[in-house]
Short mmCIF file of N, CA and C in Angstrom, two decimals:
data_model
loop_
_atom_site.label_atom_id
_atom_site.label_comp_id
_atom_site.label_asym_id
_atom_site.label_seq_id
_atom_site.Cartn_x
_atom_site.Cartn_y
_atom_site.Cartn_z
N UNK C 196 94.38 43.24 124.35
CA UNK C 196 93.08 42.53 123.84
C UNK C 196 92.61 44.39 123.53
N UNK C 197 92.56 45.15 124.19
CA UNK C 197 92.35 46.61 123.55
C UNK C 197 93.13 47.56 122.43
N UNK C 198 94.39 46.69 122.56
CA UNK C 198 95.14 47.37 121.39
C UNK C 198 94.56 46.43 119.84
N UNK C 199 93.87 45.77 119.67
CA UNK C 199 93.47 44.52 118.37
C UNK C 199 92.54 45.57 118.40
N UNK C 200 91.38 46.00 119.73
CA UNK C 200 89.90 46.67 119.17
C UNK C 200 89.93 47.72 118.71
N UNK C 201 91.40 48.88 119.17
CA UNK C 201 91.32 49.87 118.79
C UNK C 201 92.35 49.92 117.36
N UNK C 202 93.24 49.07 117.09
CA UNK C 202 93.15 49.08 115.04
C UNK C 202 91.94 48.75 114.36
N UNK C 203 91.55 47.78 114.85
CA UNK C 203 89.90 47.34 113.87
C UNK C 203 89.32 48.51 113.54
N UNK C 204 89.04 49.22 115.26
CA UNK C 204 88.31 51.19 114.89
C UNK C 204 89.15 51.60 113.81
N UNK C 205 90.40 51.91 113.57
CA UNK C 205 90.92 52.74 112.99
C UNK C 205 90.65 52.04 111.63
N UNK C 206 90.97 50.97 111.38
CA UNK C 206 90.87 50.33 110.19
C UNK C 206 89.18 50.68 109.20
N UNK C 207 88.06 50.50 109.72
CA UNK C 207 87.07 50.31 110.10
C UNK C 207 86.57 51.80 109.12
N UNK C 208 87.07 53.28 110.67
CA UNK C 208 86.48 54.32 110.02
C UNK C 208 87.83 54.42 108.72
N UNK C 209 89.02 53.87 108.19
CA UNK C 209 89.22 54.49 107.11
C UNK C 209 88.82 54.46 105.99
N UNK C 210 88.15 52.71 106.71
CA UNK C 210 87.34 52.10 105.11
C UNK C 210 86.27 52.90 104.90
N UNK C 211 85.22 53.62 105.54
CA UNK C 211 84.25 54.45 105.44
C UNK C 211 84.22 56.26 105.03
N UNK C 212 85.73 56.60 105.98
CA UNK C 212 86.22 57.95 105.26
C UNK C 212 86.82 58.15 104.55
N UNK C 213 87.61 56.74 103.86
CA UNK C 213 88.26 57.49 102.30
C UNK C 213 87.45 57.30 101.14
N UNK C 214 86.60 56.63 100.99
CA UNK C 214 85.61 57.20 99.92
C UNK C 214 84.88 57.85 100.12
N UNK C 215 84.39 57.87 101.67
CA UNK C 215 83.36 59.40 101.34
C UNK C 215 84.79 60.59 101.45
N UNK C 216 85.61 60.66 101.48
CA UNK C 216 86.46 62.43 102.10
C UNK C 216 86.65 62.68 100.43
N UNK C 217 86.73 61.04 99.16
CA UNK C 217 87.31 60.79 97.52
C UNK C 217 86.02 61.33 97.03
N UNK C 218 84.23 60.97 97.31
CA UNK C 218 83.46 61.45 96.66
C UNK C 218 83.24 62.86 97.56
N UNK C 219 82.71 63.36 98.24
CA UNK C 219 83.26 64.42 98.56
C UNK C 219 84.22 65.06 97.77
N UNK C 220 85.03 64.80 97.44
CA UNK C 220 86.40 65.63 96.60
C UNK C 220 86.12 66.33 95.33
N UNK C 221 85.37 65.04 94.96
CA UNK C 221 85.20 64.71 93.40
C UNK C 221 83.52 65.18 92.73
N UNK C 222 82.58 65.79 94.04
CA UNK C 222 81.48 66.53 93.90
C UNK C 222 82.09 67.90 93.89
N UNK C 223 82.72 68.21 94.54
CA UNK C 223 83.49 69.79 94.72
C UNK C 223 84.44 70.20 93.58
N UNK C 224 84.65 69.48 93.19
CA UNK C 224 85.56 69.35 91.81
C UNK C 224 84.62 69.69 90.80
N UNK C 225 83.59 68.37 90.63
CA UNK C 225 82.61 68.60 89.30
C UNK C 225 81.53 70.31 89.63
N UNK C 226 81.65 70.32 90.63
CA UNK C 226 80.42 71.96 90.57
C UNK C 226 81.10 72.39 90.73
N UNK C 227 82.54 73.02 90.42
CA UNK C 227 83.18 74.26 90.12
C UNK C 227 83.24 74.93 89.42
N UNK C 228 82.57 74.54 87.78
CA UNK C 228 82.19 75.32 87.05
C UNK C 228 81.01 76.51 87.19
N UNK C 229 79.87 75.62 88.25
CA UNK C 229 78.92 76.26 88.23
C UNK C 229 79.34 77.36 88.84
N UNK C 230 80.24 77.78 90.05
CA UNK C 230 80.64 78.68 90.54
C UNK C 230 81.52 79.66 89.98
N UNK C 231 82.09 79.24 88.89
CA UNK C 231 83.22 79.97 88.33
C UNK C 231 82.54 80.69 86.69
N UNK C 232 81.08 80.23 86.54
CA UNK C 232 80.62 80.87 85.68
C UNK C 232 80.86 82.70 85.00
N UNK C 233 81.16 83.05 83.90
CA UNK C 233 81.47 84.94 83.45
C UNK C 233 79.91 84.97 82.95
N UNK C 234 80.29 86.03 84.54
CA UNK C 234 79.01 86.53 83.85
C UNK C 234 78.52 88.13 82.68
N UNK C 235 77.85 88.02 82.04
CA UNK C 235 78.04 89.23 80.98
C UNK C 235 77.59 90.26 81.36
N UNK C 236 78.79 91.86 80.75
CA UNK C 236 78.79 92.96 81.71
C UNK C 236 77.36 93.62 81.62
N UNK C 237 77.14 94.55 81.89
CA UNK C 237 75.19 94.95 82.25
C UNK C 237 75.11 95.24 80.65
N UNK C 238 76.45 96.27 80.25
CA UNK C 238 76.00 97.06 78.83
C UNK C 238 75.56 95.77 77.92
N UNK C 239 76.21 95.11 77.55
CA UNK C 239 75.68 93.71 76.92
C UNK C 239 74.67 93.32 77.12
N UNK C 240 74.45 93.04 78.72
CA UNK C 240 72.92 92.16 78.79
C UNK C 240 72.01 93.14 77.93
N UNK C 241 71.64 94.60 78.06
CA UNK C 241 70.97 95.51 78.07
C UNK C 241 70.43 95.54 76.72
N UNK C 242 71.26 95.39 75.80
CA UNK C 242 71.02 95.23 74.21
C UNK C 242 71.15 96.33 73.96
N UNK C 243 71.37 97.24 74.51
CA UNK C 243 71.47 99.13 73.86
C UNK C 243 72.46 100.13 73.20
#
């Protein structure tokens, strides 16, 4: 009986963690362009 409960518990955690992990992965993937933006050189930014 305890073995059956352990299997149910593992399946329940997988049902929660797999979509959660996928969502975190996609969020990080879509936010990466924000951190890889191009920085303009200081000379070009001053306009002199």
